[in-house]
XYZ file of C-alpha atoms in Angstrom:
373
model
C 0.000 0.000 0.000
C 2.875 2.358 0.832
C 4.465 1.548 -2.497
C 1.272 2.616 -4.237
C 0.953 5.821 -2.208
C 4.613 6.958 -2.129
C 6.971 4.576 -3.893
C 10.011 6.872 -3.628
C 9.913 6.931 0.189
C 8.561 3.451 0.920
C 11.674 2.233 2.798
C 11.774 5.136 5.242
C 7.989 5.065 5.619
C 8.027 1.384 6.573
C 10.587 2.223 9.270
C 8.418 5.116 10.491
C 5.285 2.949 10.621
C 7.103 0.101 12.399
C 8.784 2.294 15.009
C 5.638 4.294 15.770
C 3.533 1.145 16.050
C 6.141 -0.430 18.335
C 5.997 2.467 20.793
C 2.196 2.512 20.800
C 1.986 -1.270 21.136
C 4.368 -1.306 24.102
C 2.122 1.146 25.952
C -1.200 -0.299 24.766
C -0.181 -3.860 25.660
C 0.480 -2.992 29.297
C -2.634 -0.802 29.513
C -4.788 -3.557 28.007
C -3.431 -6.130 30.447
C -3.878 -3.771 33.407
C -7.478 -2.894 32.505
C -8.348 -6.503 31.745
C -7.123 -7.628 35.161
C -9.483 -5.070 36.753
C -12.595 -5.640 34.661
C -15.807 -7.111 36.066
C -18.598 -8.223 33.751
C -21.045 -11.041 33.129
C -18.715 -12.094 30.275
C -15.616 -12.144 32.481
C -12.542 -9.926 32.572
C -11.047 -10.763 29.167
C -13.895 -11.284 26.696
C -15.228 -7.676 26.570
C -11.781 -6.330 25.671
C -11.078 -9.083 23.127
C -14.350 -8.591 21.261
C -14.084 -4.797 21.534
C -10.487 -4.825 20.268
C -11.436 -7.116 17.368
C -14.302 -4.798 16.399
C -12.043 -1.739 16.335
C -9.355 -3.703 14.486
C -11.768 -4.786 11.750
C -13.101 -1.240 11.325
C -9.544 0.109 11.231
C -8.540 -2.368 8.512
C -11.594 -1.469 6.435
C -10.802 2.253 6.758
C -7.128 1.572 5.941
C -8.162 -0.212 2.744
C -9.582 3.091 1.410
C -6.372 5.052 2.069
C -5.582 7.690 -0.528
C -2.732 9.314 1.428
C 0.143 8.184 3.634
C -1.242 10.222 6.555
C -4.614 8.437 6.438
C -2.924 5.040 6.209
C -0.662 5.970 9.143
C -3.595 6.963 11.372
C -5.655 3.874 10.593
C -2.633 1.594 10.911
C -1.826 2.969 14.377
C -5.442 2.418 15.416
C -5.290 -1.220 14.313
C -1.922 -1.716 16.054
C -3.383 -0.506 19.366
C -6.623 -2.491 18.892
C -4.608 -5.660 18.311
C -2.994 -5.302 21.750
C -6.440 -5.241 23.347
C -7.006 -8.651 21.769
C -3.619 -10.250 22.437
C -2.946 -9.130 26.025
C -6.271 -10.391 27.465
C -6.515 -13.452 25.206
C -3.213 -14.991 26.281
C -4.501 -14.878 29.879
C -7.170 -17.420 28.881
C -4.442 -20.074 29.110
C -4.619 -19.652 32.895
C -8.198 -21.019 32.830
C -6.850 -24.465 32.015
C -6.155 -26.859 34.869
C -2.540 -26.863 36.029
C -1.947 -30.321 34.578
C -3.264 -29.250 31.152
C -1.707 -25.777 30.817
C 1.065 -27.103 28.585
C -1.566 -28.358 26.152
C -3.388 -24.999 26.293
C -0.139 -23.125 25.653
C 0.664 -25.480 22.780
C -2.722 -24.881 21.157
C -2.466 -21.097 21.500
C 1.212 -20.543 20.693
C 2.003 -23.681 18.704
C -0.964 -24.402 16.451
C -2.137 -20.768 16.449
C 1.272 -19.350 15.580
C 1.820 -22.045 12.946
C -1.268 -20.932 11.048
C -0.722 -17.235 11.770
C 2.989 -16.916 11.002
C 3.415 -19.434 8.201
C 0.039 -20.617 6.917
C -1.538 -17.203 6.487
C 1.640 -15.834 4.911
C 0.842 -18.062 1.950
C -2.805 -16.893 1.888
C -1.777 -13.248 2.243
C 0.350 -13.490 -0.888
C -2.820 -14.164 -2.878
C -4.013 -10.611 -2.182
C -0.890 -8.726 -3.321
C -2.738 -7.617 -6.428
C -5.984 -6.875 -4.550
C -4.891 -4.876 -1.536
C -8.264 -3.341 -0.640
C -9.963 -6.739 -0.603
C -7.080 -8.227 1.396
C -7.306 -5.516 4.083
C -11.055 -6.006 4.467
C -10.959 -9.820 4.492
C -8.190 -10.032 7.065
C -9.932 -7.459 9.263
C -13.094 -9.557 9.152
C -11.159 -12.790 9.763
C -9.743 -11.256 12.946
C -13.200 -10.151 14.117
C -14.957 -13.449 13.351
C -12.076 -15.477 14.778
C -12.034 -13.516 18.039
C -15.807 -13.746 18.373
C -15.702 -17.493 17.725
C -12.926 -17.888 20.308
C -15.002 -16.001 22.892
C -17.981 -18.266 22.215
C -15.884 -21.440 22.507
C -14.108 -20.363 25.706
C -17.288 -19.079 27.393
C -15.426 -17.113 30.020
C -17.458 -17.183 33.257
C -18.836 -14.052 34.902
C -16.488 -12.469 37.442
C -18.943 -9.984 38.935
C -18.242 -9.724 42.642
C -14.724 -11.098 42.330
C -12.111 -9.252 44.396
C -9.909 -6.852 42.438
C -6.098 -6.956 42.665
C -4.912 -4.803 45.537
C -3.812 -1.264 44.630
C -2.078 1.498 46.528
C -4.201 3.898 48.536
C -4.042 7.606 47.806
C -1.810 8.186 50.839
C 0.761 5.664 49.677
C 3.394 6.695 47.143
C 3.598 4.732 43.922
C 6.878 2.907 43.352
C 8.135 1.219 40.203
C 8.421 -2.083 42.064
C 4.646 -1.957 42.580
C 4.334 -2.379 38.803
C 7.448 -4.486 38.179
C 8.710 -6.467 41.194
C 12.383 -6.666 42.077
C 14.745 -9.398 40.915
C 14.301 -11.469 44.070
C 10.593 -11.880 43.237
C 10.546 -11.561 39.443
C 13.983 -12.909 38.471
C 12.646 -16.008 36.709
C 10.103 -13.893 34.838
C 12.737 -11.408 33.646
C 15.029 -14.226 32.542
C 12.298 -15.814 30.404
C 11.538 -12.369 28.968
C 15.192 -11.973 27.918
C 15.248 -15.502 26.487
C 12.206 -14.743 24.340
C 13.824 -11.487 23.173
C 17.132 -13.137 22.230
C 15.518 -16.072 20.463
C 13.168 -13.690 18.630
C 16.088 -11.558 17.420
C 17.995 -14.661 16.324
C 14.989 -15.924 14.389
C 14.014 -12.603 12.799
C 17.582 -11.814 11.666
C 17.001 -14.531 9.076
C 13.234 -14.828 8.634
C 12.833 -11.060 8.246
C 15.427 -10.915 5.478
C 14.680 -14.095 3.543
C 13.958 -12.236 0.309
C 17.243 -10.302 0.441
C 19.145 -13.436 1.468
C 17.770 -15.278 -1.566
C 18.531 -12.458 -3.988
C 21.800 -11.065 -2.605
C 23.447 -14.084 -0.936
C 22.200 -16.961 -3.095
C 21.816 -14.754 -6.207
C 18.336 -15.995 -7.090
C 15.940 -14.187 -9.391
C 12.633 -12.889 -8.046
C 10.660 -15.944 -9.167
C 13.153 -18.449 -7.758
C 13.440 -16.449 -4.534
C 9.665 -16.430 -4.122
C 9.489 -20.206 -4.658
C 12.240 -20.823 -2.087
C 10.516 -18.608 0.485
C 7.229 -20.428 -0.029
C 8.978 -23.792 0.380
C 10.702 -22.654 3.613
C 7.419 -21.351 5.021
C 5.599 -24.571 4.175
C 8.264 -26.719 5.871
C 8.233 -24.489 8.966
C 4.436 -24.554 8.981
C 4.348 -28.361 9.010
C 6.863 -28.596 11.861
C 5.147 -25.834 13.848
C 1.740 -27.468 13.407
C 2.919 -30.959 14.414
C 4.776 -29.648 17.454
C 1.793 -27.489 18.354
C -0.278 -30.655 18.532
C 2.163 -32.865 20.464
C 4.612 -30.684 22.438
C 2.085 -29.424 24.997
C 0.552 -32.812 25.880
C 4.037 -34.369 26.156
C 5.171 -31.480 28.363
C 2.171 -32.043 30.637
C 2.840 -35.784 30.786
C 6.555 -35.600 31.618
C 6.382 -32.300 33.583
C 9.144 -30.769 31.442
C 9.118 -27.183 30.169
C 12.505 -25.499 30.634
C 14.619 -28.170 28.949
C 12.496 -28.399 25.783
C 12.638 -24.597 25.529
C 16.435 -24.717 25.837
C 16.463 -27.378 23.110
C 14.429 -25.102 20.837
C 17.159 -22.426 21.045
C 19.796 -24.971 20.031
C 17.840 -25.951 16.906
C 17.265 -22.324 15.836
C 20.986 -21.613 16.276
C 22.000 -24.729 14.322
C 19.636 -23.707 11.539
C 21.469 -20.388 11.195
C 24.866 -22.125 11.247
C 23.821 -24.570 8.520
C 23.480 -21.718 6.024
C 27.017 -20.471 6.775
C 28.617 -23.916 6.609
C 26.832 -25.366 3.564
C 25.838 -22.289 1.501
C 23.681 -24.379 -0.816
C 20.058 -25.026 -1.683
C 20.133 -27.921 0.767
C 21.208 -25.541 3.558
C 17.925 -23.633 3.105
C 15.937 -26.848 3.494
C 18.015 -27.790 6.531
C 17.475 -24.324 8.012
C 13.709 -24.643 7.510
C 13.690 -28.040 9.249
C 15.901 -27.035 12.193
C 14.438 -23.562 12.740
C 10.927 -24.877 12.098
C 11.411 -27.505 14.803
C 12.985 -24.999 17.192
C 10.417 -22.217 16.797
C 7.553 -24.737 16.768
C 8.739 -26.149 20.081
C 9.291 -22.677 21.520
C 5.934 -21.250 20.447
C 4.203 -24.292 21.899
C 5.664 -23.984 25.386
C 6.801 -20.416 26.024
C 3.436 -19.208 27.391
C 3.265 -22.248 29.673
C 6.754 -21.420 30.936
C 5.781 -17.840 31.583
C 2.691 -18.875 33.566
C 5.000 -20.880 35.791
C 7.221 -17.875 36.575
C 4.600 -15.122 36.944
C 5.592 -12.809 39.819
C 1.931 -11.987 40.618
C -0.944 -14.356 39.800
C -3.420 -11.497 40.379
C -2.052 -9.689 37.307
C -1.916 -12.490 34.767
C -2.988 -10.428 31.730
C -0.565 -7.602 32.554
C 2.527 -9.790 32.874
C 1.603 -12.031 29.941
C 0.943 -8.882 27.924
C 4.411 -7.518 28.707
C 5.837 -10.941 27.887
C 4.090 -10.897 24.515
C 5.892 -7.658 23.639
C 8.945 -9.844 23.154
C 7.184 -11.173 20.036
C 7.224 -7.750 18.389
C 10.281 -5.971 19.816
C 12.768 -8.278 18.007
C 11.250 -7.087 14.720
C 12.396 -3.578 15.623
C 15.745 -4.574 17.161
C 16.887 -7.143 14.560
C 17.050 -4.608 11.676
C 19.417 -2.468 13.775
C 21.789 -5.397 14.258
C 21.450 -6.335 10.578
C 22.421 -2.785 9.566
C 25.518 -3.112 11.773
C 26.488 -6.680 10.846
C 26.002 -6.709 7.061
C 28.663 -4.022 6.354
C 31.154 -6.038 8.447
C 31.131 -9.239 6.389
C 27.857 -9.412 4.539
C 25.108 -11.905 5.277
C 27.388 -14.494 6.957
C 27.670 -11.997 9.831
C 23.866 -11.981 10.086
C 23.768 -15.793 10.203
C 26.475 -15.821 12.881
C 24.612 -13.131 14.819
C 21.431 -15.224 14.660
C 23.347 -18.198 16.066
C 24.846 -16.124 18.908
C 21.492 -14.636 19.969
C 19.796 -18.049 19.883
C 22.674 -19.546 21.900
C 22.424 -16.757 24.491
C 18.719 -17.509 24.869
C 19.452 -21.208 25.335
C 22.071 -20.463 28.008
C 19.950 -17.945 29.937
C 16.960 -20.283 30.194
C 19.123 -22.694 32.190
C 19.326 -20.127 34.999
C 15.550 -20.154 35.553
C 15.004 -21.767 38.965
C 12.394 -24.233 40.212
C 11.298 -25.228 36.687
C 12.274 -28.525 35.000
């Protein structure tokens, strides 16, 4: 859409849109989680915000589809970015409704199967609308609305009217930052898992976010061949993510293991990055898709379960899970900075090595999380 509206400045405009959305999302995510934790209604604490956010998101996408100027697209895009946080932050807290012994399965369904379809499956569907942008905007806005409404109906969140609210400071008491974010002694495990998610996300996005350029500039493929390779990689990763989304959670619940499978996922993502450096062939792309697909599929299936286990305050589930979910989007802003630094040093091999290092750091840090197997 930006290319149609202002082709000459599309690169800088994408950066502007991404950075602005990132700032708004960081704020909106915490606000959405905070408000959700303090909401009382016959439909529960989460459902009103999820359905409301999905309604605003769909309307924002429809309005964005009629953009005739960059300013109008910017305004509507920021609205949809904020609305999305009011879906994501409360929705991830639904995982806490599952019984303790089944929370791995719930996490696997949400992050594993859901992310498999969202990240890889719908990327293939989205490509079908490249020549019909207006229709694509509208359809995906409606898919989000219908999907969220269907999820609310299936979950049937119980009424929480009369339930006690999380304790807050009185007017006479001074607000302190630790009231919002607890100190390391209480929240150390939570902060470690947050860093792990950030590092693994950066390691993954350093490659996945630049696949087109890697195909064209590193493997010297034409546009058609590059597109075919990207589709193949996404399909392989989709299959692995879907399978792991179906089996990783139940197996985690059965064997009571969460931390070690997450550490294993970091190893596979790192090895996937190394395979491209060492082999530098068409086969290395397939191997990367298999290894990274397995690693990210395993991670997406269990990371929300892990975070539930290390929450510093069970009365603020949506808030802390919302902050945790920011680590899904922040790497997409941080990775391009590292790419801009690394590529001039030694080209794309430096990016692959950087991806390996970040994934390895995530795998090492997760081992320091206490009281979790």
